Short mmCIF file of C-alpha atoms and ligand atoms in Angstrom, two decimals:
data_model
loop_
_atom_site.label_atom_id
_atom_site.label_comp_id
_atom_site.label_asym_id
_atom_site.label_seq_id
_atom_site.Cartn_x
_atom_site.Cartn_y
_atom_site.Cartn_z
CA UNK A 1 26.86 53.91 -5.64
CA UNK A 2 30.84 55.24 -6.09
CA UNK A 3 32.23 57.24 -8.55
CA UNK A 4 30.98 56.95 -11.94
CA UNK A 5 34.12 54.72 -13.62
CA UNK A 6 35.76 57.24 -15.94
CA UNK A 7 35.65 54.56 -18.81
CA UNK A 8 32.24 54.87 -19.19
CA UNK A 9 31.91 58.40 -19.24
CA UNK A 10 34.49 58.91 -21.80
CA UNK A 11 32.65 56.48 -23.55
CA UNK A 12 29.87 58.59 -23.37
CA UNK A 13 31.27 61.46 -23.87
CA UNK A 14 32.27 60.00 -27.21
CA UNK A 15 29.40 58.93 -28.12
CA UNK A 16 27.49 61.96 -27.37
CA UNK A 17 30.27 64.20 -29.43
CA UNK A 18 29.48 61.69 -32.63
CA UNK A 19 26.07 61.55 -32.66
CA UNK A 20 23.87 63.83 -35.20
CA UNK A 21 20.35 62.12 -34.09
CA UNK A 22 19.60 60.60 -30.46
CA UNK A 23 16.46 59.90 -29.08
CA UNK A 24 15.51 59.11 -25.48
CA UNK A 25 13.31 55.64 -24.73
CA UNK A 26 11.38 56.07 -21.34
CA UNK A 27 9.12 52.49 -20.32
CA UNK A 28 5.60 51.97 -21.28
CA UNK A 29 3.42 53.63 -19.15
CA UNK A 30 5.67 56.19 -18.07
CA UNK A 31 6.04 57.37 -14.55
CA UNK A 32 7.57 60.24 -12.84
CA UNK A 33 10.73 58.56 -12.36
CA UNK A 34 11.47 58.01 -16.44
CA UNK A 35 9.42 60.67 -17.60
CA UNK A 36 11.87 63.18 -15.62
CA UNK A 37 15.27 61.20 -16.89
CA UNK A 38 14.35 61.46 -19.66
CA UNK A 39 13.09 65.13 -19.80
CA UNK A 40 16.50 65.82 -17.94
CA UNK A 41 18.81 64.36 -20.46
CA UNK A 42 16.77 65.75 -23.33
CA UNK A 43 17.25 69.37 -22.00
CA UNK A 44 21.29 68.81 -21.22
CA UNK A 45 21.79 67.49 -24.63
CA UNK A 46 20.06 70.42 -26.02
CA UNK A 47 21.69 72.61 -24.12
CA UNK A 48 25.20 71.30 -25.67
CA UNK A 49 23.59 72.11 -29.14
CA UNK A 50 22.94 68.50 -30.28
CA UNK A 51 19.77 67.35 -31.75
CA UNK A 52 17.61 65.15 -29.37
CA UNK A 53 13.93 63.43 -28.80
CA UNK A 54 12.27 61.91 -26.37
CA UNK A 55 10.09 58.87 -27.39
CA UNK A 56 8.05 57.20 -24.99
CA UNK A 57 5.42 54.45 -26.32
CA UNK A 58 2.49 55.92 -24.86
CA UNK A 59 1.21 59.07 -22.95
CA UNK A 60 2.52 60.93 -20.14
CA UNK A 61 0.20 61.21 -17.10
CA UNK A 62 -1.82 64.71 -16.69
CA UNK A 63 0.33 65.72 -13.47
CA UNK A 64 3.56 65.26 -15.51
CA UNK A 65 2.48 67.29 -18.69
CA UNK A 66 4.00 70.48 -16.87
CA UNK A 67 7.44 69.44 -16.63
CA UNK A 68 9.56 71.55 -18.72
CA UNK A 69 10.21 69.96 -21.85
CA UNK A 70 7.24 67.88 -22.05
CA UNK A 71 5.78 69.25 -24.74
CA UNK A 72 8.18 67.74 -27.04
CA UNK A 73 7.73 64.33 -26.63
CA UNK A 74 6.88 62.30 -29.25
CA UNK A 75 4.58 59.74 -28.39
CA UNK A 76 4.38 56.49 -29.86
CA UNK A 77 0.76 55.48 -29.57
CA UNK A 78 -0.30 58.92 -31.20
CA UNK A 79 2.58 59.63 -33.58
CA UNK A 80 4.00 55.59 -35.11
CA UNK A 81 5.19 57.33 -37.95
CA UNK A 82 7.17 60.48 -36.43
CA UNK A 83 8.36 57.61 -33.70
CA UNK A 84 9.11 54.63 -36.22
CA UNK A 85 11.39 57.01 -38.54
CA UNK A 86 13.21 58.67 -35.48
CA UNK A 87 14.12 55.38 -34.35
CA UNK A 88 14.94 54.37 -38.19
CA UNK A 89 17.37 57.43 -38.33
CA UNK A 90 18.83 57.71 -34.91
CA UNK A 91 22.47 56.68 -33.84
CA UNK A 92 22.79 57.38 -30.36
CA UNK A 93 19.59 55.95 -28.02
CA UNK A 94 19.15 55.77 -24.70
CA UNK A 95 17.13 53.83 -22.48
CA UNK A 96 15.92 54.92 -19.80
CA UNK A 97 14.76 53.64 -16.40
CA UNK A 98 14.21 49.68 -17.76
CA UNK A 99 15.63 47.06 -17.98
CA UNK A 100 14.16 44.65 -20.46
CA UNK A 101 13.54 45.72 -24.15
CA UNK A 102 9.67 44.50 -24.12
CA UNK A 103 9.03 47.48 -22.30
CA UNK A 104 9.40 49.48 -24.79
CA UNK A 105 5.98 47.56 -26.00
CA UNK A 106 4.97 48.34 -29.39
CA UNK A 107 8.45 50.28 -30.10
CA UNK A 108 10.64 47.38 -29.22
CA UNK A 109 10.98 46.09 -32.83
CA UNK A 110 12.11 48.87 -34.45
CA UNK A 111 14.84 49.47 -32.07
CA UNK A 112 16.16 45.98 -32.40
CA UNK A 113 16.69 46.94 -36.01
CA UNK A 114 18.50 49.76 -35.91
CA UNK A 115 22.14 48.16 -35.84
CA UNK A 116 23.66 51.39 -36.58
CA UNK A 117 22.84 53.12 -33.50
CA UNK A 118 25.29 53.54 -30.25
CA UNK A 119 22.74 52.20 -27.52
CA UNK A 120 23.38 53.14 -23.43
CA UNK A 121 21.12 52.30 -21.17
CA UNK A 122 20.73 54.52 -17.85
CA UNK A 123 18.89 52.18 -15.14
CA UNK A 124 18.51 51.08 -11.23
CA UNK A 125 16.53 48.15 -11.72
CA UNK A 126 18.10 44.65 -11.02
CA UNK A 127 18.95 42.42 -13.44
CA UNK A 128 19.59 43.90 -16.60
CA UNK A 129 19.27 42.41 -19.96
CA UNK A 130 19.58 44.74 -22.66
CA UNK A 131 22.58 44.20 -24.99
CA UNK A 132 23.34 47.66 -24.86
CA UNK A 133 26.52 48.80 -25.92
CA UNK A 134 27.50 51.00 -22.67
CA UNK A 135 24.90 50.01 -19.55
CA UNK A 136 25.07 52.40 -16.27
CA UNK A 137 23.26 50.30 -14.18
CA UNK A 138 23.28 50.77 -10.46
CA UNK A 139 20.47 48.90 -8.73
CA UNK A 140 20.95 50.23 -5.29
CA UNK A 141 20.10 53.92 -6.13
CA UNK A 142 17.32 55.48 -5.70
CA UNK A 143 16.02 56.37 -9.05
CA UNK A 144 17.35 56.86 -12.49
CA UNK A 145 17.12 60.30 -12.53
CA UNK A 146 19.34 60.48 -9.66
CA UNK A 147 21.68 58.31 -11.25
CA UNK A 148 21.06 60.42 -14.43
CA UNK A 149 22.40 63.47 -11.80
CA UNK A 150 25.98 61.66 -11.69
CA UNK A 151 26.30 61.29 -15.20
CA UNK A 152 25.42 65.09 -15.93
CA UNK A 153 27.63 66.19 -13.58
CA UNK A 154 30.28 64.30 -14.42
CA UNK A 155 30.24 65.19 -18.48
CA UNK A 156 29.27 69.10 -17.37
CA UNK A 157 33.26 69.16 -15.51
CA UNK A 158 31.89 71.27 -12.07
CA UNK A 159 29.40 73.40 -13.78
CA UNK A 160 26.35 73.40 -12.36
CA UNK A 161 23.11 72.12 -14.19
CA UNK A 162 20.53 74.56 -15.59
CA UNK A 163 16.77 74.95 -13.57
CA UNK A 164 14.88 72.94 -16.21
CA UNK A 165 17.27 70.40 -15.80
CA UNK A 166 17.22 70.34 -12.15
CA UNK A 167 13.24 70.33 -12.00
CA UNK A 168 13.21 67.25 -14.15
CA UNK A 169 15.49 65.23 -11.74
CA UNK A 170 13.75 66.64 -8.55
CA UNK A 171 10.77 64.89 -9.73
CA UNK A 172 12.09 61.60 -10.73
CA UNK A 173 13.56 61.24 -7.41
CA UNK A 174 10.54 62.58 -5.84
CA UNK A 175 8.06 60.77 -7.17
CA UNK A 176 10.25 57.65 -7.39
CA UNK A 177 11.10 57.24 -3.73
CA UNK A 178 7.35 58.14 -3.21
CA UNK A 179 8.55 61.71 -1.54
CA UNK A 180 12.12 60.58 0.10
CA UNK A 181 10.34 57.34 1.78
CA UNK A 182 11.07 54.17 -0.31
CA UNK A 183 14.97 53.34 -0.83
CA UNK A 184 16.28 56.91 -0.39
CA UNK A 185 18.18 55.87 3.13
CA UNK A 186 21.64 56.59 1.12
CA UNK A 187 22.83 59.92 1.98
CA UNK A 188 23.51 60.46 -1.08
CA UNK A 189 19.96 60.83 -2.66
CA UNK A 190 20.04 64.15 -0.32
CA UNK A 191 23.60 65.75 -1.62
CA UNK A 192 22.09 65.21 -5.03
CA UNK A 193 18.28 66.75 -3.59
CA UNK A 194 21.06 69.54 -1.95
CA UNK A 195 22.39 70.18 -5.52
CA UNK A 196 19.26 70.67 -7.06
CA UNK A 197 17.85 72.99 -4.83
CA UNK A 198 20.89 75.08 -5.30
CA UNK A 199 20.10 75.29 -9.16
CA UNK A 200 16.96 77.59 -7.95
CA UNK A 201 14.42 74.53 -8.10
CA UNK A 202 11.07 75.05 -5.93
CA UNK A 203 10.26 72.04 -4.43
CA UNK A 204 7.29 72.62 -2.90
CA UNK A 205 6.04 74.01 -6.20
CA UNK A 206 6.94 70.79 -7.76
CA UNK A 207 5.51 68.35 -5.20
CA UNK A 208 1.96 70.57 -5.55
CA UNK A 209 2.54 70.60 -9.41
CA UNK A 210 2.34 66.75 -9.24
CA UNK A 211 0.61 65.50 -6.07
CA UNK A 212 -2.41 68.26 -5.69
CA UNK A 213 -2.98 67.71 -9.54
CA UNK A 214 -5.62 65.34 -9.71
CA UNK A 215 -9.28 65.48 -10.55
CA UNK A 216 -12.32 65.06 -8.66
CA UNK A 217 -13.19 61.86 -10.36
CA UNK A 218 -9.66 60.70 -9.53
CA UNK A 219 -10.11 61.22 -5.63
CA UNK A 220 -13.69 59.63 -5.59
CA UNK A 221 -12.62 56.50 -7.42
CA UNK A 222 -9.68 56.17 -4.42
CA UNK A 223 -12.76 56.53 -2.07
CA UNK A 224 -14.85 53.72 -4.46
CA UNK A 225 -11.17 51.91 -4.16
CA UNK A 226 -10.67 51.79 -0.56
CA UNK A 227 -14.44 51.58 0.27
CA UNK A 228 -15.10 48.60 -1.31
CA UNK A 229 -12.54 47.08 -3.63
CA UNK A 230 -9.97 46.46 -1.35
CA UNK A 231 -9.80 43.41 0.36
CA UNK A 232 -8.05 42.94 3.62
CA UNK A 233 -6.16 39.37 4.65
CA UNK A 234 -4.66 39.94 8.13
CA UNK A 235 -3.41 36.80 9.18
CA UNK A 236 -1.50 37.03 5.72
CA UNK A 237 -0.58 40.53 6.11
CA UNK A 238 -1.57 41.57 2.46
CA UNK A 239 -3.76 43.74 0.97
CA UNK A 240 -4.94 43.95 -2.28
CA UNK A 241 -7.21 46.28 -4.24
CA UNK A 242 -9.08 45.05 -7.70
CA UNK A 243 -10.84 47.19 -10.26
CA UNK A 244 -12.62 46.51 -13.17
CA UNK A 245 -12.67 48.45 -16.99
CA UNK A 246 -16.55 49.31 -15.97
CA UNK A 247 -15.69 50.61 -12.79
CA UNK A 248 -12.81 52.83 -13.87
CA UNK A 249 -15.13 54.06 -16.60
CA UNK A 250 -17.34 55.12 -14.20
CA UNK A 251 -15.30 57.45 -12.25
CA UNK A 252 -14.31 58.92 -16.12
CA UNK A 253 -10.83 57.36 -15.57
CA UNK A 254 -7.47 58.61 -17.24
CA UNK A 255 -4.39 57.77 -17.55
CA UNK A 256 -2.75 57.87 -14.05
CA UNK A 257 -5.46 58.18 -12.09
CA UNK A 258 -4.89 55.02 -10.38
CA UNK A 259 -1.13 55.95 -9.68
CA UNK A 260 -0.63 55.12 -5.87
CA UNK A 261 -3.22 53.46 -5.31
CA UNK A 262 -1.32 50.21 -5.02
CA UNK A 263 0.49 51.74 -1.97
CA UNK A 264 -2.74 52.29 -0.06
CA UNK A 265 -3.41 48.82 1.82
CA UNK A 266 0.44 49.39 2.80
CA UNK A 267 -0.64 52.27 5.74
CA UNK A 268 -2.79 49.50 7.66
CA UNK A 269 -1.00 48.31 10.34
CA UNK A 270 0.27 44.72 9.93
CA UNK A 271 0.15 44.50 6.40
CA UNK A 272 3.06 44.51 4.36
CA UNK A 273 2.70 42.95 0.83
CA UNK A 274 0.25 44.94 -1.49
CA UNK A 275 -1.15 44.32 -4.52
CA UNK A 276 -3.47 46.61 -7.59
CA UNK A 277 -5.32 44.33 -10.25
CA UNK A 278 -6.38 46.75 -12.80
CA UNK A 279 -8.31 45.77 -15.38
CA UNK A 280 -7.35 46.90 -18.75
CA UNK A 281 -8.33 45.81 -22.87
CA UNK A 282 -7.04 41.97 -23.02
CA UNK A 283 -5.30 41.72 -19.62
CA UNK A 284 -4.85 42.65 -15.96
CA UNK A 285 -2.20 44.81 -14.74
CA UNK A 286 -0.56 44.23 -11.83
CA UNK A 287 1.08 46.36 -9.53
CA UNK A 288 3.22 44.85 -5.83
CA UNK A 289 4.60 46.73 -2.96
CA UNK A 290 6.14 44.92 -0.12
CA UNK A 291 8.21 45.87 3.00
CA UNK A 292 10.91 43.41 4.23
CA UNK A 293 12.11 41.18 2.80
CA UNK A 294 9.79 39.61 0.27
CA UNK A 295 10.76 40.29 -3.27
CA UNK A 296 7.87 41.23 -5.14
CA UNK A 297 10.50 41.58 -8.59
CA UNK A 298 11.08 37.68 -8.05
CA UNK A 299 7.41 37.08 -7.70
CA UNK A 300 6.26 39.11 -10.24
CA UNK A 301 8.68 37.31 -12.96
CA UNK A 302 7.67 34.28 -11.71
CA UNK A 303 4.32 34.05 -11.47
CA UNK A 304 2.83 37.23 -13.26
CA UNK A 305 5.27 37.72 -16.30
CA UNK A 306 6.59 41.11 -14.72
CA UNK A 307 9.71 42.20 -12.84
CA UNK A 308 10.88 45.50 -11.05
CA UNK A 309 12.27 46.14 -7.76
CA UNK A 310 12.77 43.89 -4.74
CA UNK A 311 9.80 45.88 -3.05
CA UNK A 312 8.15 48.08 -5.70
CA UNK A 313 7.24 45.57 -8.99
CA UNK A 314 4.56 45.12 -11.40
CA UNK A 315 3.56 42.48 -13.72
CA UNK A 316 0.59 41.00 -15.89
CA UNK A 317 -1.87 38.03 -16.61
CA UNK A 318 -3.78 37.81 -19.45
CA UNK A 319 -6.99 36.14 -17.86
CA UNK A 320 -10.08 37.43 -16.29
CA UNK A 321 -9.89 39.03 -12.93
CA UNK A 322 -11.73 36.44 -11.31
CA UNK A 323 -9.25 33.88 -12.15
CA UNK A 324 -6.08 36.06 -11.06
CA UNK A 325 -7.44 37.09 -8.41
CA UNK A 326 -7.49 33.55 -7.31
CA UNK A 327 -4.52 32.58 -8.60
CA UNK A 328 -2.96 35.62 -6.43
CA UNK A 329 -4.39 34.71 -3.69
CA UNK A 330 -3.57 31.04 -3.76
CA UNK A 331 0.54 32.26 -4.44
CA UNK A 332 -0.26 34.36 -0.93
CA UNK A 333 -1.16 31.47 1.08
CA UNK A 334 1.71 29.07 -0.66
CA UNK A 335 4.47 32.41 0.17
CA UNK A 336 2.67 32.70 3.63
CA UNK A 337 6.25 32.35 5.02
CA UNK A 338 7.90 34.99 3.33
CA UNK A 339 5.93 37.95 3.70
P1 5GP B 1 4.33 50.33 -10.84
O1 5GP B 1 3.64 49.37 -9.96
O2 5GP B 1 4.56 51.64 -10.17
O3 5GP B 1 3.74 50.42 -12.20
O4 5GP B 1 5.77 49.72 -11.10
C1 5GP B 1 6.65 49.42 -10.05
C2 5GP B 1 7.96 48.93 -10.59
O5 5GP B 1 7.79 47.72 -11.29
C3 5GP B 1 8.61 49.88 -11.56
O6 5GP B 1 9.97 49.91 -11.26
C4 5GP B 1 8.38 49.30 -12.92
O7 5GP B 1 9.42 49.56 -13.78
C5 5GP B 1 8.24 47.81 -12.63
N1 5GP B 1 7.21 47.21 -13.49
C6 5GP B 1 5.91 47.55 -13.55
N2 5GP B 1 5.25 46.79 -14.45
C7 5GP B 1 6.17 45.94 -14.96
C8 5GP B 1 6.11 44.90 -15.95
O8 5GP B 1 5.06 44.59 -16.53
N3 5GP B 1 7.28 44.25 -16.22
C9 5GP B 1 8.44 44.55 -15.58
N4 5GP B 1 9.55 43.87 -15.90
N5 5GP B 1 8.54 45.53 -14.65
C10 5GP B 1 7.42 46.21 -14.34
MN1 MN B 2 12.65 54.35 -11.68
#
């Protein structure tokens, strides 16, 4: 990524100086990664006296509940009403870390009819089709919230951003490059990391804040996982993982809990195109990891109504597991080739 173009941030800066209500739109089923934009940009608009919330559709994993600002957030699933009427009343929104507004789920309607609103959406992920009014969209960086960094330092003129701040984007990029690994090979994810530390962040705090967080049920269900739900093709070099509502039930699952686990198959040697089935009320969600050159965003939208990154995606099927886990597996043997 250059420069930010000027253009845009005046435009923001415009924006930002007009608005009396803005809210902040983070994806369904939020993850570090928008969770931490959005936390971020909350906190910097507060901090410039303007009146801000952050609305995300449904709740926040456990190991991101600490992040400062968190407490705020207005939650769609729990609050409609307190969501529905910020929306209503808001004329600055931003979206946050997506690309598509269906991912906003059950909030996506009453965005589309606020017409009054100035609408920017702050993203990385390819292919972009939200008719917002200013887009920064910049596909080959790391994370949002790194992108999010650029923006904030270029409307804060050389000043340098406040701790709470600072912790927020720390652990989008953190948790979005799964700990500096995936797509952080730009230089420039570690000036920003450099910057952040200087605003007094502790990172290791942070990474045991969010990574030595979970529960014992948590950690025995990636046991149960590995164990004996994953399923092992070598001469296609995938590995997939499946589990089902009655399973997760049994290891007392929460939201979260089965964060990473789609990453797992990806440490055996030879493999290198992953896949989580999780069962959920009327469909199965999909997570895909890949390393190469096989674009799991491409075959996600075209085979499991999803999308994402070319090796991080997810998607959806609204059958029984038995029958996309078939279907998966005969897409494997027809993309044998590619991965
Ligand atoms: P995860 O597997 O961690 O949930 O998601 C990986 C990536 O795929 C993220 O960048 C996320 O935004 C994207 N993604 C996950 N689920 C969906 C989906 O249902 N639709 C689309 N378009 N993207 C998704
Ligand atoms: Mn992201």
């Amino acid at each position: 990524m250059n420069t930010l173009p000027q253009k845009d941030i005046s435009r923001l800066q415009k924006y930002i100086k007009q608005a009396t209500k803005t809210i902040i739109l983070s994806h369904v089923n939020p993850d570090g990664d928008s969770v931490g934009s959005c936390l971020a940009l909350y906190l910097f608009l507060r901090e410039q006296g303007k009146d801000a919330w952050v609305i995300i559709p449904n709740n926040i994993p456990d190991f991101l509940q600490w992040l400062p600002g968190a407490d705020n957030i207005v939650t769609g699933k729990n609050n409609p009403d307190e969501a529905i009427s910020l929306i209503a009343g808001a004329d600055l929104i931003f979206y946050m870390d997506f690309n598509e507004i269906n991912r906003l789920d059950q909030l996506s309607g009453y965005v589309q009819n606020n017409r009054k609103a100035a609408q920017v959406m702050i993203d990385h992920h390819p292919a972009p089709v939200i008719p917002a009014d200013l887009i920064f969209s910049y596909t080959t960086v790391s994370s949002t919230a790194e992108l999010l960094f650029k923006i904030i330092e270029s409307l804060n003129s050389g000043k340098k951003i406040t701790r709470p701040v600072a912790i927020n984007l720390f652990a989008g990029i953190m948790t979005d490059t799964g700990c500096f690994r995936y797509n952080a090979s730009n230089p420039d994810t570690w000036e920003v990391v450099s910057l952040l530390m200087k605003s007094g962040i502790d990172n290791d705090e942070i990474y045991t804040r969010i990574y030595d967080n979970y529960s014992e049920h948590r950690m025995r269900l990636m046991g149960y996982a590995l164990d004996k739900k994953m399923v092992i093709l070598p001469e296609l070099h995938t590995g997939y993982i499946w589990l089902t509502r009655e399973e997760l039930k049994n290891y007392h699952y929460v939201i979260g809990d089965t964060e990473g686990f789609v990453n797992l198959p990806m440490s055996i040697k030879g493999i290198r195109f992953s896949a989580l089935f999780i069962e959920q009320d009327k469909r199965i969600k999909i997570s895909f990891r890949s390393k190469g050159n096989f674009a799991v965003n491409r075959f996600s939208a075209a085979y499991f109504n999803g999308g994402g990154h070319l090796n991080a995606a997810g998607g959806e099927w609204n059958e029984t597991m038995e029958n996309t886990l078939k279907r998966f597996e005969k897409l494997v043997h027809e993309f044998a080739d590619e991965i």
